[in-house]
PDB file of C-alpha atoms (C1' of nucleotides) in Angstrom:
ATOM      1  CA  MET A   1      -0.117  -0.416   0.277  1.00 58.00           C
ATOM      2  CA  PRO A   2       1.779   3.088   0.816  1.00 93.00           C
ATOM      3  CA  GLU A   3       5.102   3.919  -0.579  1.00 97.00           C
ATOM      4  CA  LEU A   4       7.122   7.221   0.562  1.00 98.00           C
ATOM      5  CA  PRO A   5       4.465   9.467  -0.331  1.00 97.00           C
ATOM      6  CA  GLU A   6       1.542   8.354   1.305  1.00 97.00           C
ATOM      7  CA  VAL A   7       4.184   7.898   4.651  1.00 97.00           C
ATOM      8  CA  GLU A   8       5.631  10.634   4.314  1.00 98.00           C
ATOM      9  CA  THR A   9       1.897  12.126   4.760  1.00 97.00           C
ATOM     10  CA  VAL A  10       1.102  10.211   7.207  1.00 97.00           C
ATOM     11  CA  VAL A  11       4.051  11.143   9.477  1.00 98.00           C
ATOM     12  CA  ARG A  12       3.688  15.239   8.295  1.00 98.00           C
ATOM     13  CA  GLY A  13       0.179  14.163   9.591  1.00 97.00           C
ATOM     14  CA  LEU A  14       0.727  12.472  13.141  1.00 97.00           C
ATOM     15  CA  LYS A  15       3.706  15.565  13.789  1.00 97.00           C
ATOM     16  CA  LYS A  16       1.279  18.058  14.856  1.00 96.00           C
ATOM     17  CA  PRO A  17      -1.316  16.665  16.779  1.00 97.00           C
ATOM     18  CA  LEU A  18       1.047  14.390  18.919  1.00 98.00           C
ATOM     19  CA  THR A  19       3.816  16.015  19.529  1.00 98.00           C
ATOM     20  CA  GLY A  20       4.379  16.870  22.951  1.00 98.00           C
ATOM     21  CA  HIS A  21       1.935  15.039  23.565  1.00 98.00           C
ATOM     22  CA  VAL A  22       2.310  11.645  26.953  1.00 98.00           C
ATOM     23  CA  ILE A  23       1.007   8.646  25.695  1.00 98.00           C
ATOM     24  CA  SER A  24      -1.593   7.664  29.025  1.00 97.00           C
ATOM     25  CA  LYS A  25      -1.978   3.943  27.933  1.00 97.00           C
ATOM     26  CA  ALA A  26      -0.905   1.770  25.000  1.00 98.00           C
ATOM     27  CA  ASP A  27      -3.499  -0.014  23.743  1.00 97.00           C
ATOM     28  CA  ILE A  28      -2.470  -4.429  22.486  1.00 98.00           C
ATOM     29  CA  ARG A  29      -5.360  -5.661  20.989  1.00 97.00           C
ATOM     30  CA  ARG A  30      -4.089  -8.196  19.404  1.00 97.00           C
ATOM     31  CA  LYS A  31      -0.616 -10.928  19.660  1.00 96.00           C
ATOM     32  CA  ASN A  32       0.815  -9.730  16.289  1.00 97.00           C
ATOM     33  CA  LEU A  33       0.653  -8.207  12.852  1.00 97.00           C
ATOM     34  CA  ARG A  34       3.654  -9.522  10.734  1.00 97.00           C
ATOM     35  CA  TYR A  35       5.340 -10.368  13.489  1.00 97.00           C
ATOM     36  CA  PRO A  36       4.274 -10.420  16.764  1.00 97.00           C
ATOM     37  CA  PHE A  37       4.114  -7.215  19.016  1.00 98.00           C
ATOM     38  CA  PRO A  38       7.256  -6.898  21.268  1.00 97.00           C
ATOM     39  CA  LYS A  39       6.854  -7.932  24.794  1.00 96.00           C
ATOM     40  CA  GLY A  40       6.902  -5.356  27.065  1.00 97.00           C
ATOM     41  CA  LEU A  41       5.630  -2.558  25.009  1.00 98.00           C
ATOM     42  CA  ALA A  42       2.671  -0.527  26.422  1.00 98.00           C
ATOM     43  CA  LYS A  43       4.635  -0.723  29.399  1.00 97.00           C
ATOM     44  CA  ASP A  44       7.987   1.093  27.903  1.00 97.00           C
ATOM     45  CA  ILE A  45       5.672   3.386  26.110  1.00 98.00           C
ATOM     46  CA  GLU A  46       3.571   4.806  28.351  1.00 98.00           C
ATOM     47  CA  GLY A  47       3.954   7.966  30.232  1.00 98.00           C
ATOM     48  CA  ALA A  48       6.241   8.947  27.557  1.00 98.00           C
ATOM     49  CA  SER A  49       5.978  12.035  25.495  1.00 98.00           C
ATOM     50  CA  VAL A  50       6.516  12.594  21.492  1.00 98.00           C
ATOM     51  CA  ARG A  51       8.830  14.736  21.091  1.00 98.00           C
ATOM     52  CA  ASN A  52       9.140  14.085  17.413  1.00 98.00           C
ATOM     53  CA  ILE A  53       7.491  12.355  13.981  1.00 98.00           C
ATOM     54  CA  SER A  54      10.268  11.391  11.609  1.00 98.00           C
ATOM     55  CA  ARG A  55      10.439   8.617   8.108  1.00 98.00           C
ATOM     56  CA  ARG A  56      12.661   7.101   7.329  1.00 98.00           C
ATOM     57  CA  ALA A  57      11.839   4.536   4.055  1.00 98.00           C
ATOM     58  CA  LYS A  58       8.198   3.698   4.705  1.00 98.00           C
ATOM     59  CA  TYR A  59       8.966   3.248   8.390  1.00 98.00           C
ATOM     60  CA  ILE A  60       7.475   6.023  10.699  1.00 98.00           C
ATOM     61  CA  LEU A  61       9.573   6.721  13.909  1.00 98.00           C
ATOM     62  CA  ILE A  62       7.982   7.930  16.703  1.00 98.00           C
ATOM     63  CA  ASP A  63      10.134   9.436  18.807  1.00 98.00           C
ATOM     64  CA  LEU A  64       9.958   9.215  22.001  1.00 98.00           C
ATOM     65  CA  SER A  65      11.267  11.564  26.036  1.00 98.00           C
ATOM     66  CA  ASN A  66      12.277   7.771  26.932  1.00 98.00           C
ATOM     67  CA  ASP A  67      15.596   7.987  24.420  1.00 98.00           C
ATOM     68  CA  LYS A  68      12.800   5.077  22.753  1.00 98.00           C
ATOM     69  CA  THR A  69      11.724   5.039  19.412  1.00 98.00           C
ATOM     70  CA  LEU A  70       8.966   3.139  18.394  1.00 98.00           C
ATOM     71  CA  ILE A  71       8.572   1.706  14.256  1.00 98.00           C
ATOM     72  CA  ILE A  72       5.883   1.456  12.672  1.00 98.00           C
ATOM     73  CA  HIS A  73       4.965   0.307   8.975  1.00 98.00           C
ATOM     74  CA  LEU A  74       1.810  -0.234   7.820  1.00 97.00           C
ATOM     75  CA  GLY A  75       2.468  -2.539   5.007  1.00 97.00           C
ATOM     76  CA  MET A  76      -0.006  -3.010   2.115  1.00 96.00           C
ATOM     77  CA  SER A  77      -3.438  -2.013   3.916  1.00 96.00           C
ATOM     78  CA  GLY A  78      -1.946   0.046   7.134  1.00 96.00           C
ATOM     79  CA  ARG A  79      -3.568   3.249   8.231  1.00 96.00           C
ATOM     80  CA  MET A  80      -2.473   5.133  11.104  1.00 97.00           C
ATOM     81  CA  THR A  81      -5.327   7.670  11.701  1.00 96.00           C
ATOM     82  CA  VAL A  82      -5.545  10.241  14.643  1.00 96.00           C
ATOM     83  CA  PHE A  83      -9.039  11.205  16.297  1.00 95.00           C
ATOM     84  CA  ASP A  84      -9.797  14.041  18.774  1.00 91.00           C
ATOM     85  CA  SER A  85     -12.045  12.595  20.366  1.00 82.00           C
ATOM     86  CA  ARG A  86     -12.818   9.655  19.424  1.00 79.00           C
ATOM     87  CA  GLN A  87     -16.860   8.870  20.979  1.00 71.00           C
ATOM     88  CA  ASP A  88     -17.580   5.971  17.841  1.00 75.00           C
ATOM     89  CA  SER A  89     -16.466   2.028  19.246  1.00 87.00           C
ATOM     90  CA  TYR A  90     -13.267   0.662  17.879  1.00 92.00           C
ATOM     91  CA  GLN A  91     -13.270  -0.241  14.149  1.00 94.00           C
ATOM     92  CA  LYS A  92     -12.617  -4.326  12.639  1.00 94.00           C
ATOM     93  CA  HIS A  93      -8.899  -4.124  12.717  1.00 97.00           C
ATOM     94  CA  ASP A  94      -8.136  -1.231  14.537  1.00 97.00           C
ATOM     95  CA  HIS A  95      -4.650  -3.451  16.210  1.00 98.00           C
ATOM     96  CA  PHE A  96      -2.792  -0.547  17.800  1.00 98.00           C
ATOM     97  CA  VAL A  97      -4.509   2.464  19.854  1.00 97.00           C
ATOM     98  CA  LEU A  98      -1.930   5.104  21.200  1.00 98.00           C
ATOM     99  CA  ARG A  99      -4.232   6.914  23.606  1.00 96.00           C
ATOM    100  CA  PHE A 100      -3.307  10.754  24.714  1.00 97.00           C
ATOM    101  CA  ASP A 101      -3.349  12.727  28.142  1.00 95.00           C
ATOM    102  CA  ASN A 102      -5.486  15.112  26.211  1.00 92.00           C
ATOM    103  CA  ASN A 103      -7.709  12.222  25.417  1.00 93.00           C
ATOM    104  CA  SER A 104      -7.326  11.954  21.744  1.00 95.00           C
ATOM    105  CA  GLU A 105      -6.114   8.948  20.004  1.00 96.00           C
ATOM    106  CA  ALA A 106      -3.524   7.268  17.495  1.00 97.00           C
ATOM    107  CA  VAL A 107      -5.238   4.373  15.347  1.00 97.00           C
ATOM    108  CA  LEU A 108      -3.370   2.175  13.573  1.00 98.00           C
ATOM    109  CA  ASN A 109      -5.858   0.157  11.861  1.00 97.00           C
ATOM    110  CA  ASP A 110      -4.390  -2.819   8.972  1.00 97.00           C
ATOM    111  CA  ALA A 111      -6.780  -5.190   7.758  1.00 97.00           C
ATOM    112  CA  ARG A 112      -4.162  -7.583   5.399  1.00 97.00           C
ATOM    113  CA  ARG A 113      -2.026  -7.294   8.677  1.00 97.00           C
ATOM    114  CA  PHE A 114       1.239  -6.677   6.735  1.00 97.00           C
ATOM    115  CA  GLY A 115       2.315  -4.129   9.257  1.00 97.00           C
ATOM    116  CA  ILE A 116       4.923  -4.124  12.178  1.00 98.00           C
ATOM    117  CA  VAL A 117       5.219  -2.712  15.340  1.00 98.00           C
ATOM    118  CA  ASP A 118       8.390  -2.339  17.253  1.00 98.00           C
ATOM    119  CA  ILE A 119      10.398  -0.669  19.825  1.00 98.00           C
ATOM    120  CA  CYS A 120      13.880   0.801  19.550  1.00 97.00           C
ATOM    121  CA  ASP A 121      16.832   2.426  21.845  1.00 98.00           C
ATOM    122  CA  THR A 122      16.642   5.345  19.766  1.00 98.00           C
ATOM    123  CA  ASP A 123      20.645   5.781  19.765  1.00 96.00           C
ATOM    124  CA  ASN A 124      20.874   2.383  18.325  1.00 95.00           C
ATOM    125  CA  LEU A 125      18.231   3.385  15.327  1.00 95.00           C
ATOM    126  CA  ASP A 126      20.433   3.108  12.500  1.00 93.00           C
ATOM    127  CA  ALA A 127      22.191  -0.077  13.333  1.00 94.00           C
ATOM    128  CA  HIS A 128      17.728  -2.008  13.690  1.00 96.00           C
ATOM    129  CA  LYS A 129      17.912  -5.200  11.102  1.00 94.00           C
ATOM    130  CA  PHE A 130      15.160  -3.136   9.274  1.00 96.00           C
ATOM    131  CA  PHE A 131      17.009  -0.075   9.103  1.00 96.00           C
ATOM    132  CA  ALA A 132      20.578  -1.839   8.124  1.00 93.00           C
ATOM    133  CA  HIS A 133      20.940  -2.775   5.333  1.00 93.00           C
ATOM    134  CA  LEU A 134      18.724   0.518   3.202  1.00 96.00           C
ATOM    135  CA  GLY A 135      19.237   2.041   0.464  1.00 96.00           C
ATOM    136  CA  PRO A 136      19.289   6.154   0.186  1.00 97.00           C
ATOM    137  CA  GLU A 137      16.383   8.602   0.911  1.00 98.00           C
ATOM    138  CA  PRO A 138      15.811   9.621  -3.189  1.00 98.00           C
ATOM    139  CA  LEU A 139      15.261  12.537  -2.012  1.00 98.00           C
ATOM    140  CA  SER A 140      18.753  13.170  -0.883  1.00 97.00           C
ATOM    141  CA  ASN A 141      21.741  13.891  -2.463  1.00 97.00           C
ATOM    142  CA  HIS A 142      23.523  10.189  -1.766  1.00 96.00           C
ATOM    143  CA  PHE A 143      20.768   9.333  -3.987  1.00 97.00           C
ATOM    144  CA  SER A 144      22.569  10.855  -7.456  1.00 97.00           C
ATOM    145  CA  PRO A 145      23.252   9.248 -11.100  1.00 97.00           C
ATOM    146  CA  ALA A 146      26.491   8.659 -10.119  1.00 97.00           C
ATOM    147  CA  TYR A 147      25.532   6.782  -6.941  1.00 97.00           C
ATOM    148  CA  LEU A 148      22.849   4.678  -9.161  1.00 97.00           C
ATOM    149  CA  GLN A 149      24.847   4.185 -11.891  1.00 96.00           C
ATOM    150  CA  GLU A 150      27.724   2.627 -10.374  1.00 95.00           C
ATOM    151  CA  LYS A 151      24.662   0.064  -8.188  1.00 95.00           C
ATOM    152  CA  LEU A 152      23.484  -0.906 -12.000  1.00 96.00           C
ATOM    153  CA  LEU A 153      25.880  -2.077 -12.791  1.00 93.00           C
ATOM    154  CA  ALA A 154      25.929  -5.638 -11.927  1.00 89.00           C
ATOM    155  CA  ARG A 155      21.900  -5.793 -11.827  1.00 94.00           C
ATOM    156  CA  LYS A 156      20.304  -6.926 -14.612  1.00 94.00           C
ATOM    157  CA  THR A 157      17.255  -8.505 -13.056  1.00 96.00           C
ATOM    158  CA  PRO A 158      14.861  -5.710 -15.164  1.00 97.00           C
ATOM    159  CA  ILE A 159      15.177  -1.924 -14.144  1.00 97.00           C
ATOM    160  CA  LYS A 160      11.366  -2.198 -12.700  1.00 97.00           C
ATOM    161  CA  VAL A 161      11.800  -5.191 -10.403  1.00 97.00           C
ATOM    162  CA  ALA A 162      15.403  -3.288  -9.315  1.00 97.00           C
ATOM    163  CA  LEU A 163      13.265   0.328  -8.263  1.00 98.00           C
ATOM    164  CA  LEU A 164      11.878  -1.860  -5.692  1.00 97.00           C
ATOM    165  CA  ASP A 165      14.219  -3.465  -4.013  1.00 97.00           C
ATOM    166  CA  GLN A 166      14.899  -0.868  -0.923  1.00 97.00           C
ATOM    167  CA  LYS A 167      18.544  -1.855  -0.296  1.00 96.00           C
ATOM    168  CA  LEU A 168      19.117   0.241  -4.170  1.00 97.00           C
ATOM    169  CA  VAL A 169      16.901   3.518  -3.085  1.00 97.00           C
ATOM    170  CA  VAL A 170      14.273   3.431  -0.778  1.00 97.00           C
ATOM    171  CA  GLY A 171      10.570   4.171  -0.765  1.00 97.00           C
ATOM    172  CA  VAL A 172       9.749   3.417  -4.499  1.00 98.00           C
ATOM    173  CA  GLY A 173       7.541   1.060  -4.378  1.00 97.00           C
ATOM    174  CA  ASN A 174       4.859  -0.423  -7.359  1.00 97.00           C
ATOM    175  CA  ILE A 175       3.343   2.355  -8.071  1.00 97.00           C
ATOM    176  CA  TYR A 176       6.074   5.276  -8.108  1.00 97.00           C
ATOM    177  CA  ALA A 177       8.057   3.057 -10.021  1.00 98.00           C
ATOM    178  CA  SER A 178       5.694   2.776 -12.835  1.00 97.00           C
ATOM    179  CA  GLU A 179       5.051   6.501 -12.935  1.00 97.00           C
ATOM    180  CA  ALA A 180       9.176   7.287 -12.083  1.00 98.00           C
ATOM    181  CA  LEU A 181       9.606   5.010 -15.669  1.00 98.00           C
ATOM    182  CA  PHE A 182       7.287   6.468 -17.439  1.00 97.00           C
ATOM    183  CA  ASP A 183       7.918  10.489 -16.468  1.00 97.00           C
ATOM    184  CA  SER A 184      11.782   8.949 -17.669  1.00 97.00           C
ATOM    185  CA  GLN A 185      10.153   7.276 -20.447  1.00 97.00           C
ATOM    186  CA  ILE A 186      12.498   4.162 -19.693  1.00 97.00           C
ATOM    187  CA  ASP A 187      11.507   0.653 -20.659  1.00 97.00           C
ATOM    188  CA  PRO A 188      10.805  -1.222 -17.568  1.00 97.00           C
ATOM    189  CA  THR A 189      11.212  -4.702 -18.610  1.00 96.00           C
ATOM    190  CA  ARG A 190      14.899  -3.274 -19.530  1.00 96.00           C
ATOM    191  CA  PRO A 191      18.144  -4.757 -18.002  1.00 97.00           C
ATOM    192  CA  ALA A 192      19.207  -2.207 -15.296  1.00 97.00           C
ATOM    193  CA  ASN A 193      22.687  -2.877 -16.729  1.00 96.00           C
ATOM    194  CA  SER A 194      21.251  -2.095 -20.045  1.00 96.00           C
ATOM    195  CA  LEU A 195      20.818   2.346 -19.102  1.00 97.00           C
ATOM    196  CA  ASN A 196      23.143   4.863 -20.037  1.00 96.00           C
ATOM    197  CA  LYS A 197      24.015   7.558 -19.130  1.00 96.00           C
ATOM    198  CA  PRO A 198      21.514  10.257 -20.328  1.00 97.00           C
ATOM    199  CA  GLU A 199      18.470   7.415 -18.963  1.00 97.00           C
ATOM    200  CA  ILE A 200      19.555   7.633 -16.081  1.00 98.00           C
ATOM    201  CA  ASN A 201      20.207  11.262 -15.467  1.00 98.00           C
ATOM    202  CA  ARG A 202      16.590  11.169 -16.660  1.00 98.00           C
ATOM    203  CA  LEU A 203      15.534   8.856 -14.449  1.00 98.00           C
ATOM    204  CA  VAL A 204      17.493  10.089 -11.170  1.00 98.00           C
ATOM    205  CA  PRO A 205      15.349  13.027 -11.677  1.00 98.00           C
ATOM    206  CA  ALA A 206      11.655  11.981 -12.791  1.00 98.00           C
ATOM    207  CA  ILE A 207      11.954   9.418  -9.616  1.00 98.00           C
ATOM    208  CA  ARG A 208      11.747  12.637  -7.524  1.00 98.00           C
ATOM    209  CA  ARG A 209       9.563  14.667  -9.094  1.00 98.00           C
ATOM    210  CA  VAL A 210       6.963  12.091  -9.111  1.00 98.00           C
ATOM    211  CA  LEU A 211       7.628  11.496  -5.078  1.00 98.00           C
ATOM    212  CA  GLU A 212       7.495  14.525  -5.069  1.00 98.00           C
ATOM    213  CA  ALA A 213       4.566  15.530  -6.985  1.00 98.00           C
ATOM    214  CA  ALA A 214       2.798  12.400  -4.795  1.00 97.00           C
ATOM    215  CA  ILE A 215       3.395  13.957  -1.697  1.00 97.00           C
ATOM    216  CA  LYS A 216       1.716  17.508  -2.699  1.00 97.00           C
ATOM    217  CA  ALA A 217      -1.048  15.377  -3.667  1.00 96.00           C
ATOM    218  CA  GLY A 218      -1.598  13.736   0.303  1.00 95.00           C
ATOM    219  CA  GLY A 219       0.368  10.407  -1.607  1.00 95.00           C
ATOM    220  CA  SER A 220      -2.555   7.820  -3.779  1.00 94.00           C
ATOM    221  CA  SER A 221      -5.691   6.490  -2.520  1.00 92.00           C
ATOM    222  CA  LEU A 222      -6.455   3.265  -3.478  1.00 85.00           C
ATOM    223  CA  ARG A 223      -7.807   1.874  -1.727  1.00 83.00           C
ATOM    224  CA  ASP A 224      -7.227   1.414   2.297  1.00 83.00           C
ATOM    225  CA  TYR A 225      -4.645   4.772   2.317  1.00 88.00           C
ATOM    226  CA  VAL A 226      -5.929   7.846   4.062  1.00 89.00           C
ATOM    227  CA  GLN A 227      -4.465  10.416   5.872  1.00 92.00           C
ATOM    228  CA  ALA A 228      -3.809  10.095   9.013  1.00 93.00           C
ATOM    229  CA  ASN A 229      -6.783  13.042   9.431  1.00 94.00           C
ATOM    230  CA  GLY A 230      -8.805  10.571   7.376  1.00 92.00           C
ATOM    231  CA  GLU A 231      -8.953  12.120   4.383  1.00 91.00           C
ATOM    232  CA  LEU A 232      -8.332  10.520   1.251  1.00 93.00           C
ATOM    233  CA  GLY A 233      -5.205  11.301  -1.564  1.00 94.00           C
ATOM    234  CA  TYR A 234      -5.713  12.333  -4.916  1.00 94.00           C
ATOM    235  CA  PHE A 235      -2.646  11.695  -6.688  1.00 96.00           C
ATOM    236  CA  GLN A 236      -3.933   8.913  -7.755  1.00 94.00           C
ATOM    237  CA  HIS A 237      -6.092  11.092  -9.912  1.00 94.00           C
ATOM    238  CA  ASN A 238      -2.949  11.970 -11.339  1.00 95.00           C
ATOM    239  CA  TRP A 239      -1.282   8.818 -12.445  1.00 96.00           C
ATOM    240  CA  ALA A 240       0.106   8.312 -15.979  1.00 96.00           C
ATOM    241  CA  VAL A 241      -0.212   5.096 -16.494  1.00 96.00           C
ATOM    242  CA  TYR A 242      -0.948   2.923 -12.733  1.00 96.00           C
ATOM    243  CA  ASN A 243      -4.019   1.317 -13.374  1.00 95.00           C
ATOM    244  CA  LYS A 244      -4.269   2.162 -16.767  1.00 94.00           C
ATOM    245  CA  LYS A 245      -4.008  -0.949 -19.010  1.00 93.00           C
ATOM    246  CA  GLY A 246      -5.755   0.120 -22.831  1.00 91.00           C
ATOM    247  CA  GLN A 247      -5.820   3.397 -22.005  1.00 92.00           C
ATOM    248  CA  PRO A 248      -4.513   6.315 -24.139  1.00 93.00           C
ATOM    249  CA  CYS A 249      -0.790   7.177 -23.219  1.00 92.00           C
ATOM    250  CA  PRO A 250      -1.178  11.247 -22.048  1.00 89.00           C
ATOM    251  CA  GLY A 251       2.074  11.281 -23.934  1.00 80.00           C
ATOM    252  CA  CYS A 252       1.798   9.908 -26.920  1.00 83.00           C
ATOM    253  CA  THR A 253      -0.039  10.769 -30.527  1.00 76.00           C
ATOM    254  CA  CYS A 254      -1.041   7.306 -31.124  1.00 73.00           C
ATOM    255  CA  ASP A 255      -4.289   5.658 -31.890  1.00 74.00           C
ATOM    256  CA  PRO A 256      -4.427   3.498 -28.681  1.00 70.00           C
ATOM    257  CA  PHE A 257      -6.914   1.605 -30.457  1.00 73.00           C
ATOM    258  CA  MET A 258      -4.137   0.289 -33.123  1.00 75.00           C
ATOM    259  CA  THR A 259      -1.251   0.330 -30.045  1.00 81.00           C
ATOM    260  CA  GLY A 260      -3.313  -1.282 -27.435  1.00 83.00           C
ATOM    261  CA  GLY A 261      -2.948   1.806 -25.206  1.00 91.00           C
ATOM    262  CA  ILE A 262      -1.017   1.491 -21.929  1.00 94.00           C
ATOM    263  CA  GLN A 263       0.021  -2.111 -21.382  1.00 94.00           C
ATOM    264  CA  LYS A 264      -0.110  -4.458 -18.396  1.00 94.00           C
ATOM    265  CA  ILE A 265       2.443  -6.918 -17.946  1.00 95.00           C
ATOM    266  CA  THR A 266       3.755  -9.172 -14.881  1.00 94.00           C
ATOM    267  CA  GLN A 267       7.642  -8.555 -13.815  1.00 95.00           C
ATOM    268  CA  GLY A 268       8.815  -9.904 -10.035  1.00 94.00           C
ATOM    269  CA  GLY A 269       4.547 -11.171  -9.093  1.00 93.00           C
ATOM    270  CA  ARG A 270       4.480  -7.541  -9.389  1.00 95.00           C
ATOM    271  CA  SER A 271       1.547  -5.188 -12.077  1.00 96.00           C
ATOM    272  CA  THR A 272       3.617  -3.249 -14.374  1.00 96.00           C
ATOM    273  CA  PHE A 273       2.292  -0.214 -15.773  1.00 96.00           C
ATOM    274  CA  TYR A 274       3.618   1.385 -19.369  1.00 96.00           C
ATOM    275  CA  CYS A 275       3.833   2.530 -23.031  1.00 95.00           C
ATOM    276  CA  PRO A 276       5.816   0.495 -25.312  1.00 94.00           C
ATOM    277  CA  GLN A 277       5.539   3.354 -27.819  1.00 94.00           C
ATOM    278  CA  LYS A 278       6.864   6.031 -26.152  1.00 94.00           C
ATOM    279  CA  GLN A 279       9.770   4.180 -23.148  1.00 96.00           C
ATOM    280  CA  ASN A 280      12.355   2.331 -25.243  1.00 94.00           C
TER     281      ASN A 280
ATOM    282  C1'  DC B   1      25.559 -13.174  -3.913  1.00 95.80           C
ATOM    283  C1'  DG B   2      21.644 -12.876  -7.443  1.00 95.80           C
ATOM    284  C1'  DG B   3      16.956 -14.093  -9.336  1.00 95.80           C
ATOM    285  C1'  DC B   4      13.183 -15.850  -8.395  1.00 95.80           C
ATOM    286  C1'  DA B   5       8.718 -18.176  -6.544  1.00 95.80           C
ATOM    287  C1'  DA B   6       5.864 -18.653  -2.220  1.00 95.80           C
ATOM    288  C1'  DA B   7       4.965 -16.857   1.385  1.00 95.80           C
ATOM    289  C1'  DC B   8       2.331 -13.618   4.884  1.00 95.80           C
ATOM    290  C1'  DC B   9      -3.686 -11.795   5.311  1.00 95.80           C
ATOM    291  C1'  DT B  10      -8.399 -10.051   4.624  1.00 95.80           C
ATOM    292  C1'  DG B  11     -11.026  -8.063   0.927  1.00 95.80           C
ATOM    293  C1'  DC B  12     -13.731  -6.293  -3.775  1.00 95.80           C
ATOM    294  C1'  DG B  13     -14.344  -6.563  -8.054  1.00 95.80           C
ATOM    295  C1'  DA B  14     -15.482  -9.025 -11.692  1.00 95.80           C
ATOM    296  C1'  DG B  15     -17.743 -12.243 -14.177  1.00 95.80           C
ATOM    297  C1'  DC B  16     -20.579 -16.358 -14.370  1.00 95.80           C
TER     298       DC B  16
ATOM    299  C1'  DT C   1     -28.812 -13.348  -5.250  1.00 95.80           C
ATOM    300  C1'  DG C   2     -24.826 -15.801  -4.375  1.00 95.80           C
ATOM    301  C1'  DC C   3     -20.603 -18.301  -5.655  1.00 95.80           C
ATOM    302  C1'  DT C   4     -15.558 -18.328  -7.258  1.00 95.80           C
ATOM    303  C1'  DC C   5     -10.927 -16.257  -8.992  1.00 95.80           C
ATOM    304  C1'  DG C   6      -7.806 -13.342  -9.377  1.00 95.80           C
ATOM    305  C1'  DC C   7      -5.500  -9.951  -6.885  1.00 95.80           C
ATOM    306  C1'  DA C   8      -3.969  -5.259  -3.896  1.00 95.80           C
ATOM    307  C1'  DG C   9       0.440   0.831  -2.303  1.00 95.80           C
ATOM    308  C1'  DG C  10       5.457  -4.369   0.873  1.00 95.80           C
ATOM    309  C1'  DT C  11       8.700  -7.151   2.580  1.00 95.80           C
ATOM    310  C1'  DT C  12      10.816 -12.331   3.715  1.00 95.80           C
ATOM    311  C1'  DT C  13      11.665 -16.252   3.538  1.00 95.80           C
ATOM    312  C1'  DG C  14      14.032 -20.690   1.229  1.00 95.80           C
ATOM    313  C1'  DC C  15      15.003 -22.297  -3.240  1.00 95.80           C
ATOM    314  C1'  DC C  16      17.961 -22.395  -7.161  1.00 95.80           C
TER     315       DC C  16
END
DNA sequence: CGGCAAACCTGCGAGC
DNA sequence: TGCTCGCAGGTTTGCC
């Protein structure tokens, strides 16, 4: 579900209402999501206040006053929403609830339960197994054409598949990989090591452009995703190719009845959308 | 190490 | 209306 823009949007939405507030109660409503909830989690966080909320890759980091950081991943179907003062009772799949001193609640709802909740000493975050092997943030300067070119050298897997590898670059998921390759006019089936310098010079800024535009739009809502305030994202209206099989390519003048329009293929077990006329 | 399929889950839309 | 099938924003694991 949530890729970098969705997680970033949620993080921004959580900051204002939660920062500075004390967690009065952590309600753990089942024993596991993707993994078991950490032992003693409630005890570890109750009574602490929220110092800051940030994002690394697709993880939400809630930095607490007791020098621990609560780590949350939304998986495919997770939502993290804040309720001012909740009137209605818990919904189906509300698995983890933080109640605050001002009576507000942050609720993790995750139908498919691919999400993750973990806790870590803030000092040791970088060494945590989730983060130790991650690639650079795509919106940082560490993600440069020179870096990408070097990393792609040894990889003959299709470029679309490579972009989903979080060791190469974090945050890019299935939607934005298709969108960024369309933006840079690169055929997603090309072996990663076949991209030349001009193509890589197009791809890096295209990834940034697509992610930044999506953040501006509050992310993409396909089915589960909502912002922290419960509103939908609206970048799905700006998709050029994702989920648009058979539709005319926005950058092409060719007749979709002749070309078949946008193609849907499967790579690495996941759907890829692209325009064979524009991307090569 | 690279590459690929399968696994983890529930829900929903399409097609019959 | 109701069933089955396929597919969905991610990541890990196990096998070759």
